[in-house]
PDB file of C-alpha atoms in Angstrom:
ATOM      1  CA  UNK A   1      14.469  18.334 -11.057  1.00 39.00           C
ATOM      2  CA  UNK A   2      15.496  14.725 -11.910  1.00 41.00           C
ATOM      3  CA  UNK A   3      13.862  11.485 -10.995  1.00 42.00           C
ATOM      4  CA  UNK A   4      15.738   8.728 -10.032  1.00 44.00           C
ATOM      5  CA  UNK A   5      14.535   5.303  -9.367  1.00 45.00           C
ATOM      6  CA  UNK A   6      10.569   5.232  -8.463  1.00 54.00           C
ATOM      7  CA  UNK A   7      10.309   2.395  -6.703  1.00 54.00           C
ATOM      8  CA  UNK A   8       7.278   0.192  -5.428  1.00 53.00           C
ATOM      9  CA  UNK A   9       6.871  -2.088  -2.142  1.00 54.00           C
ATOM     10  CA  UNK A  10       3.534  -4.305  -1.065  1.00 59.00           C
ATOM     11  CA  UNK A  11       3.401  -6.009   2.223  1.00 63.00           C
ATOM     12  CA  UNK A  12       4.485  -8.862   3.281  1.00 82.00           C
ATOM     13  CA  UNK A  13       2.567 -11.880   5.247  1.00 86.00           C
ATOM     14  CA  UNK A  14       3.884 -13.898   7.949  1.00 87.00           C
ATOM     15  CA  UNK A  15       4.144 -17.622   6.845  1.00 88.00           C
ATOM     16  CA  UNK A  16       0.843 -20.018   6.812  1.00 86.00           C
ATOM     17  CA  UNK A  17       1.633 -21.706  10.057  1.00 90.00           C
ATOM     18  CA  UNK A  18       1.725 -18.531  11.664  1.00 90.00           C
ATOM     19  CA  UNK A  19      -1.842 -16.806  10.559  1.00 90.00           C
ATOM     20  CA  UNK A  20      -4.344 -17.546  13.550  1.00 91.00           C
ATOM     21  CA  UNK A  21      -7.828 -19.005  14.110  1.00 91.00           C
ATOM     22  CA  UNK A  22      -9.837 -16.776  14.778  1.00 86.00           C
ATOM     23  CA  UNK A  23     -13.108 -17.075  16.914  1.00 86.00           C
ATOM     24  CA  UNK A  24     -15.136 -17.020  13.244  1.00 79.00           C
ATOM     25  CA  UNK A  25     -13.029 -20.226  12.411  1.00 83.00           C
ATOM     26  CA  UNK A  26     -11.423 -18.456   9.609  1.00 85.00           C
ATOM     27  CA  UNK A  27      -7.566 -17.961   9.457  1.00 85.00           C
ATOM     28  CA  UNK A  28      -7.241 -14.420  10.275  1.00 88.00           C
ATOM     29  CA  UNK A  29      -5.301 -13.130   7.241  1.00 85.00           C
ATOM     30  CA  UNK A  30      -7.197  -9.571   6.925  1.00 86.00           C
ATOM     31  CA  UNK A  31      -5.589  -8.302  10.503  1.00 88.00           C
ATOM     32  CA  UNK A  32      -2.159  -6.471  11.567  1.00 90.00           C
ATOM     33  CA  UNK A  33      -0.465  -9.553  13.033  1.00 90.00           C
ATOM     34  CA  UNK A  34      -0.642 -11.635   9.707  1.00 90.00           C
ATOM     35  CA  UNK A  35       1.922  -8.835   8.322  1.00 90.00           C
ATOM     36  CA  UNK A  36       5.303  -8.497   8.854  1.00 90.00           C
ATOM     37  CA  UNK A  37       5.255  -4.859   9.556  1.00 91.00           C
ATOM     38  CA  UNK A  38       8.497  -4.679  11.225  1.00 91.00           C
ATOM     39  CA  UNK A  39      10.310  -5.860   8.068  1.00 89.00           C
ATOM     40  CA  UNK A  40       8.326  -3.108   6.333  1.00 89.00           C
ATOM     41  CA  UNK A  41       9.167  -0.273   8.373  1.00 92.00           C
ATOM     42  CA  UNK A  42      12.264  -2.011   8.149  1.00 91.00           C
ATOM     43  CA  UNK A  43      12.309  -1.673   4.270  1.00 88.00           C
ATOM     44  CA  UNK A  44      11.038   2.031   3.900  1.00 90.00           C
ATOM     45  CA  UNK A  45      13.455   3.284   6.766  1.00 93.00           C
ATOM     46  CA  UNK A  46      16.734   1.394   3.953  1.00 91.00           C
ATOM     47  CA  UNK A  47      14.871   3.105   1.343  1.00 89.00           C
ATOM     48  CA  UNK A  48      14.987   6.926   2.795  1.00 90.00           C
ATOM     49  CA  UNK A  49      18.713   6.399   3.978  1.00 91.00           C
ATOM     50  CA  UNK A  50      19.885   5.714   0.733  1.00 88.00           C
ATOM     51  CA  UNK A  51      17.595   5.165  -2.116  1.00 87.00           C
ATOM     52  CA  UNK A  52      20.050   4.192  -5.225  1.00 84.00           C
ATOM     53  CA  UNK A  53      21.428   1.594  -2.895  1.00 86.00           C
ATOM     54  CA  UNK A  54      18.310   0.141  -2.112  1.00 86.00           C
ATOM     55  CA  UNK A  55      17.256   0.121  -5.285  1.00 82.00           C
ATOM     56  CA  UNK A  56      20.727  -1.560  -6.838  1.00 84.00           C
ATOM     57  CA  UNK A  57      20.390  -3.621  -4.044  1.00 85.00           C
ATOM     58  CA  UNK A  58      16.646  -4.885  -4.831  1.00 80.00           C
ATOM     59  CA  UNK A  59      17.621  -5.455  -8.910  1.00 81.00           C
ATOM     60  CA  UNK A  60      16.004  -2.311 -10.004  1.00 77.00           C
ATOM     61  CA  UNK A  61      18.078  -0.188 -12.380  1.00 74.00           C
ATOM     62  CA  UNK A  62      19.170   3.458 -11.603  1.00 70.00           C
ATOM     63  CA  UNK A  63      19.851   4.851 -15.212  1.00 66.00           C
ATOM     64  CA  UNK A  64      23.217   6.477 -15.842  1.00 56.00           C
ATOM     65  CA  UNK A  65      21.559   9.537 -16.761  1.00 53.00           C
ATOM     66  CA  UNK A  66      20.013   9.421 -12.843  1.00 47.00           C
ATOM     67  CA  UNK A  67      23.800   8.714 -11.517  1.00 53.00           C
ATOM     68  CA  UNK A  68      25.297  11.953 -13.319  1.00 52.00           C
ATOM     69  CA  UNK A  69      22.632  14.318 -11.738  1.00 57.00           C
ATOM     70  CA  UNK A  70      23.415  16.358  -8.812  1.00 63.00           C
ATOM     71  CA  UNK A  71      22.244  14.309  -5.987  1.00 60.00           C
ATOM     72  CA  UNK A  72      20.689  17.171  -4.272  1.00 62.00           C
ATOM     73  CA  UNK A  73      18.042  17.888  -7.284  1.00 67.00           C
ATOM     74  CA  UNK A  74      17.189  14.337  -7.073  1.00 75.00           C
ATOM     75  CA  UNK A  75      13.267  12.938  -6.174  1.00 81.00           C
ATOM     76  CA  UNK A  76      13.168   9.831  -4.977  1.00 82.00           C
ATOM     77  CA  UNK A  77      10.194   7.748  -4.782  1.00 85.00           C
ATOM     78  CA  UNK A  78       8.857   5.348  -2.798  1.00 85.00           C
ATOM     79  CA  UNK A  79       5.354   3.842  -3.696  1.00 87.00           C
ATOM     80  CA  UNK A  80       4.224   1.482  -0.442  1.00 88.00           C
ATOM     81  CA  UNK A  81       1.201  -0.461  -1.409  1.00 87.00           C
ATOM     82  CA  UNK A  82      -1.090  -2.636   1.018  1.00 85.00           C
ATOM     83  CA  UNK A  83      -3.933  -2.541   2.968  1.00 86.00           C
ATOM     84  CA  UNK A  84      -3.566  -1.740   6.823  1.00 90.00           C
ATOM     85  CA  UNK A  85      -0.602   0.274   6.274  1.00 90.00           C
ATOM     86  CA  UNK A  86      -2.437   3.607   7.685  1.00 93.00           C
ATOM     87  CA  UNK A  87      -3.563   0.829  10.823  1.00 93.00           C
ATOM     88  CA  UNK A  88      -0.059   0.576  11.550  1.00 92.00           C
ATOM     89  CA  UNK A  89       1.235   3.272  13.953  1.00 93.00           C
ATOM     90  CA  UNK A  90       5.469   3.115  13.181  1.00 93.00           C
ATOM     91  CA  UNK A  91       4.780   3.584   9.188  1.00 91.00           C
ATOM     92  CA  UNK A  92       2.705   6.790   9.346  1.00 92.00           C
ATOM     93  CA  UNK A  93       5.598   9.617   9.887  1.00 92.00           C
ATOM     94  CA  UNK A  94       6.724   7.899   6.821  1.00 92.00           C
ATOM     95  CA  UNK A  95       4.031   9.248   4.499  1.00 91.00           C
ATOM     96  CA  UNK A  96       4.203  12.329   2.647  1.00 91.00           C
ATOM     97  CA  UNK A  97       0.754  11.202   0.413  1.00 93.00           C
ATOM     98  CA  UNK A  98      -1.716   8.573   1.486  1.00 94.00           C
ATOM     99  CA  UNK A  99      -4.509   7.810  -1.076  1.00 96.00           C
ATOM    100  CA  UNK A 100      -6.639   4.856  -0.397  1.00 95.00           C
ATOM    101  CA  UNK A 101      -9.321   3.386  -2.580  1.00 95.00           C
ATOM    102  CA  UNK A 102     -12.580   2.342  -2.283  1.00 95.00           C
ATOM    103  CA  UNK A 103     -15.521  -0.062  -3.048  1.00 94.00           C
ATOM    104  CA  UNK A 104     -18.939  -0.338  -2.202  1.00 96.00           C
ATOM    105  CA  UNK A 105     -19.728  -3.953  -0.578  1.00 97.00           C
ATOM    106  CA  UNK A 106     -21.396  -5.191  -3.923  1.00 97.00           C
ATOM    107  CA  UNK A 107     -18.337  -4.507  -5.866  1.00 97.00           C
ATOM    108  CA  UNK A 108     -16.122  -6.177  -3.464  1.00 95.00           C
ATOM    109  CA  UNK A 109     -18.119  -8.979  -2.965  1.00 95.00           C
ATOM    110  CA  UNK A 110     -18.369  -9.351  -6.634  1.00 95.00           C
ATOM    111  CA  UNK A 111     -14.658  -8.787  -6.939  1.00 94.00           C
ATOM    112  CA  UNK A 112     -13.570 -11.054  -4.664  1.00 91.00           C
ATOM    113  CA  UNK A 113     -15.645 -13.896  -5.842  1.00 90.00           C
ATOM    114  CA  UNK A 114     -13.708 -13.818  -8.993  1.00 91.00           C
ATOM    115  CA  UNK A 115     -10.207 -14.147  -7.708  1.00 87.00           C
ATOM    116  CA  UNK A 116      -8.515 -17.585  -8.042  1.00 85.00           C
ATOM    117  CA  UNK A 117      -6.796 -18.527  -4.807  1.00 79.00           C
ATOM    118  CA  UNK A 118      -4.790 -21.849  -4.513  1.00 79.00           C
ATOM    119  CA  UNK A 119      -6.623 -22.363  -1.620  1.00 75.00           C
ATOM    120  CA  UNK A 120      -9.892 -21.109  -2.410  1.00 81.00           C
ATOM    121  CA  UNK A 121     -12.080 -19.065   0.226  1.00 83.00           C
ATOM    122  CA  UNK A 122     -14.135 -20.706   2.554  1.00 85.00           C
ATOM    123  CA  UNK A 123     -18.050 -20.398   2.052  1.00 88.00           C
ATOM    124  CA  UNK A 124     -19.137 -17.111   4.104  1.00 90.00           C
ATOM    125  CA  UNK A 125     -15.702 -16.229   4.357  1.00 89.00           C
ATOM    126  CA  UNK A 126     -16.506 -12.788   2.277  1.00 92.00           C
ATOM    127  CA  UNK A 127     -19.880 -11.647   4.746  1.00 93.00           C
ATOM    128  CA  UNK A 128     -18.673 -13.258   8.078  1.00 89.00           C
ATOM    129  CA  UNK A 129     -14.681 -11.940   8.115  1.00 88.00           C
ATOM    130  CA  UNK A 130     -13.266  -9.974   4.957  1.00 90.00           C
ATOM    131  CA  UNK A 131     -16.206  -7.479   4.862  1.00 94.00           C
ATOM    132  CA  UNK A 132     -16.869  -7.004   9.228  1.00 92.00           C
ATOM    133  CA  UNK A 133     -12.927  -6.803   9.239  1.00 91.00           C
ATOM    134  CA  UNK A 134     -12.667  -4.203   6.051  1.00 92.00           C
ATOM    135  CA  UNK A 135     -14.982  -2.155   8.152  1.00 94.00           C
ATOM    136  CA  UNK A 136     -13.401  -2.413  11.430  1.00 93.00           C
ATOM    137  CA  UNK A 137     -10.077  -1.370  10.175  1.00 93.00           C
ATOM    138  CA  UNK A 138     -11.599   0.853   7.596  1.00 94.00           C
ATOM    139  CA  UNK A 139     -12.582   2.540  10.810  1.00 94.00           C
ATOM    140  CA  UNK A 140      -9.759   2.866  12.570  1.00 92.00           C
ATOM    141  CA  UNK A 141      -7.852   4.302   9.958  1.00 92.00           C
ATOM    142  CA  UNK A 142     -10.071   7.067   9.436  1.00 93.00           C
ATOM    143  CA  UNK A 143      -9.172   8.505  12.560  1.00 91.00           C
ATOM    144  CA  UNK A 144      -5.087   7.837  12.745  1.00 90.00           C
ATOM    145  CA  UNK A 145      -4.569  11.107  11.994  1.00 89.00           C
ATOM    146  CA  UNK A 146      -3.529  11.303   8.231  1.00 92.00           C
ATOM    147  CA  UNK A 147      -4.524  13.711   5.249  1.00 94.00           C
ATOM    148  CA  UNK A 148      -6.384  10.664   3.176  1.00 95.00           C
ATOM    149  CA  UNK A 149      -7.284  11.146  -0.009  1.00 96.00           C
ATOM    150  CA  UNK A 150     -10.423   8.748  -0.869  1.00 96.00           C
ATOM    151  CA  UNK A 151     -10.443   7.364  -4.661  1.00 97.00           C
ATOM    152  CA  UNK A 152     -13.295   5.493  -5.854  1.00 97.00           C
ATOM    153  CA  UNK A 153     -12.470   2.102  -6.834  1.00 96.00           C
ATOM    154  CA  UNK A 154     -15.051   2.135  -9.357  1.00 98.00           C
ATOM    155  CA  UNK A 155     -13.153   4.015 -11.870  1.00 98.00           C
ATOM    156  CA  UNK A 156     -11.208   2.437 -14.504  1.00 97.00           C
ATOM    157  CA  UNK A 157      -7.313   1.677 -13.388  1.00 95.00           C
ATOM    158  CA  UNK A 158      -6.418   4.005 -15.757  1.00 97.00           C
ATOM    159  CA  UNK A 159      -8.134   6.997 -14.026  1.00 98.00           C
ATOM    160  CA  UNK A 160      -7.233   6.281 -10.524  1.00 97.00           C
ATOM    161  CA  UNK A 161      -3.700   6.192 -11.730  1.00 95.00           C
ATOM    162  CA  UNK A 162      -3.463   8.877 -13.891  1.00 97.00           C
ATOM    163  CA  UNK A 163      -5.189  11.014 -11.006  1.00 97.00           C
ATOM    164  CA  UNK A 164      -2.680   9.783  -8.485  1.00 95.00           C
ATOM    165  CA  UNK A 165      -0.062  10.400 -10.952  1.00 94.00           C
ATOM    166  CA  UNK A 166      -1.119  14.331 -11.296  1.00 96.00           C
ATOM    167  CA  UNK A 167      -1.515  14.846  -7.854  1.00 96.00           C
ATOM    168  CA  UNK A 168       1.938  13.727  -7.240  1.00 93.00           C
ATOM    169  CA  UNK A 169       3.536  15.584 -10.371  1.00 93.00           C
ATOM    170  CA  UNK A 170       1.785  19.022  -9.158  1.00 94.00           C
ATOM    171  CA  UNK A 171       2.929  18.614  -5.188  1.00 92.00           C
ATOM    172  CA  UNK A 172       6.830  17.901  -6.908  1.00 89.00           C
ATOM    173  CA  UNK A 173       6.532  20.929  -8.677  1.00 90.00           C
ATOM    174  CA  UNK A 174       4.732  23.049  -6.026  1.00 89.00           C
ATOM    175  CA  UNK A 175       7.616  22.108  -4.050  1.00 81.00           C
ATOM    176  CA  UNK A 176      10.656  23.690  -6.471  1.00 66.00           C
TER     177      UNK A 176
END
C-alpha cells in the first residue's frame, strides 16, 4: 500500500455582502446558505476523479516516490473539514469516515470569547445565535443518516488527532 498526496479542504463562505440578516439582527454566518457548498461538492467530486491532478493543480506536491507506484495500490486522501458539512445533503455519499467533535456550552462559550475577529462579535451574539444555531444543526445532523463518530473536544489536539489518525490507519489496513 502506498500513500500518495493526503490532502485537506475547509469550507468556503459566500462574500460579506451576501451573508443575511437574520430576524436576531445578527448576520447569519453559522447557516447552510453562508457556504458555498456547490463549489465544495464541486471540489471533492475534482478530487475523486483524479487526485494527483488536483493536488498538482492546488500547489501540493506528489513525491516522486508516489508517481513510480502502481496507481492501483495507491490511497488517496481527502480530509474535508467544516462545520455543516453532514447538514448538507449532496456531500454525504462522499464520506467514507465522518468524525465530528464536541464541546460542552461552557467550553465553547469560553472558546469563542477568546478568538480575535477583525470584526469582533456582537454582544449576545454567542447565547442568542452561535449556540441556538449549533444546536439546531447539531440536531439535524444527528439524524442524516451517517455512521458519526463523536470526539470530545475536550481532549488535547494531540489526542483527538492521533485517535483519528488510528482509526483511519486500522480501516486502510482492514481493507488490504
Amino acid at each position: 500500500m502506498a500513500f500518495a498526496a493526503v490532502f485537506y479542504w475547509s469550507l468556503l463562505f459566500q462574500p460579506p455582502d451576501q451573508i443575511a440578516v437574520g430576524e436576531d439582527g445578527f448576520k447569519q454566518w453559522d447557516v447552510i446558505t453562508a457556504l458555498d457548498m456547490e463549489a465544495m461538492v464541486n471540489t471533492v467530486k475534482g478530487w475523486m476523479e483524479n487526485p494527483i491532478k488536483f493536488a498538482r493543480s492546488h500547489g501540493v506536491q506528489v513525491t516522486p516516490a508516489t508517481e513510480i507506484d502502481d496507481p492501483e495500490s495507491q490511497v488517496h486522501i481527502l480530509i474535508v473539514e467544516g462545520f455543516l458539512l453532514y447538514n448538507y445533503k449532496p456531500l454525504l455519499e462522499y464520506f467514507d469516515k465522518s468524525y465530528y467533535i464536541t464541546i460542552p456550552y461552557e467550553e465553547c462559550k469560553s472558546r469563542r470569547s477568546t478568538r480575535q475577529y477583525t470584526v469582533p462579535d456582537p454582544p449576545g451574539l454567542f447565547d442568542g445565535h452561535v449556540w441556538p444555531m449549533y444546536i439546531k444543526h447539531r440536531n439535524s445532523m444527528e439524524n442524516c443518516g451517517l455512521p458519526i463518530e463523536y470526539l470530545d473536544g475536550l481532549k488535547t489536539k494531540d489526542e483527538i488527532y492521533n485517535h483519528v489518525y488510528e482509526d483511519i490507519h486500522n480501516t486502510l489496513l482492514n481493507r488490504l
